[in-house]
XYZ file of C-alpha atoms in Angstrom:
105
model
C 43.359 13.882 166.936
C 44.931 17.688 166.878
C 47.657 17.502 169.277
C 48.638 20.718 171.191
C 50.895 23.435 170.303
C 53.340 25.593 172.021
C 52.645 27.817 169.034
C 50.434 30.753 168.238
C 48.803 33.212 166.075
C 51.123 36.102 166.503
C 54.731 34.753 167.902
C 57.441 35.346 166.204
C 59.680 32.231 165.061
C 63.324 31.624 163.769
C 63.468 28.211 161.276
C 66.311 26.139 162.160
C 65.471 23.878 159.352
C 65.178 23.876 156.316
C 65.645 25.842 152.769
C 65.362 28.709 154.806
C 67.401 28.430 157.677
C 68.366 31.256 160.449
C 64.473 33.195 158.644
C 61.723 34.889 161.296
C 59.062 35.703 160.735
C 55.331 36.205 162.544
C 53.449 33.201 163.045
C 50.099 33.765 161.056
C 48.291 30.891 161.198
C 48.083 27.723 162.999
C 47.349 24.573 161.688
C 46.905 21.947 164.335
C 45.269 19.087 162.929
C 48.245 18.672 160.707
C 50.645 20.170 162.663
C 52.536 22.839 160.735
C 52.078 26.384 160.614
C 52.533 29.457 157.933
C 55.037 31.597 158.919
C 55.280 35.584 156.863
C 58.155 35.744 154.241
C 59.311 32.533 155.147
C 58.279 28.893 151.817
C 57.108 31.238 149.867
C 55.955 29.541 146.753
C 54.961 30.758 143.167
C 51.451 29.513 142.564
C 49.055 30.656 139.122
C 45.811 32.321 140.669
C 43.123 32.409 138.201
C 41.473 36.548 137.866
C 38.206 37.137 139.654
C 36.830 40.371 140.631
C 38.803 40.636 143.473
C 42.429 39.909 142.726
C 44.614 39.963 139.597
C 44.793 37.402 137.530
C 48.344 35.658 137.219
C 51.358 34.046 139.036
C 51.757 35.298 142.852
C 54.485 34.260 145.814
C 52.497 33.098 149.159
C 53.427 31.429 152.128
C 53.405 27.795 152.299
C 53.269 25.860 155.525
C 56.227 24.676 157.309
C 56.241 21.738 160.292
C 56.169 23.157 163.139
C 58.580 21.275 164.186
C 60.923 23.263 161.948
C 60.576 26.367 163.542
C 61.598 27.980 167.616
C 60.082 30.329 169.491
C 62.077 33.308 169.818
C 63.374 34.928 173.498
C 62.031 37.368 174.029
C 65.246 38.664 176.684
C 68.166 37.287 174.196
C 66.434 37.080 170.482
C 68.333 33.070 170.072
C 65.897 29.848 169.566
C 64.790 28.892 173.062
C 61.780 26.056 173.342
C 58.742 26.507 175.686
C 57.926 25.611 179.004
C 54.916 26.743 181.381
C 54.966 28.006 184.730
C 51.757 29.405 187.594
C 51.633 32.471 187.922
C 49.058 33.068 190.708
C 45.378 31.222 188.881
C 46.168 31.748 185.419
C 49.102 28.781 183.430
C 52.177 31.152 181.269
C 53.867 30.340 178.973
C 58.095 30.699 179.284
C 60.554 31.204 177.486
C 63.278 27.733 178.921
C 66.792 29.281 178.710
C 65.989 33.124 180.618
C 62.255 32.241 182.482
C 60.794 35.294 180.742
C 57.283 34.856 180.089
C 56.232 35.120 176.429
C 52.885 36.085 176.612
């Protein structure tokens, strides 16, 4: 069963552990079933690709998945890593940065 993640596509995140520690990027894809993300410019790997009608063949570099626990959301106010909480804004439930209380959505 897939768990609910607090990070969504389009969010700005920073890598907190691993070989790409300190790099920041935008979330391109969320894989909820595997608790993994694809982040732009982070965890780059080389893949051998066969030539197709749309793409040139050869060795290409692309983003691999990274576990959701290895990234932290960037606070929109301070530009530092923060955790995410929720707050009711009238009838809507919105995501907020725990460090500054700033709304993310």
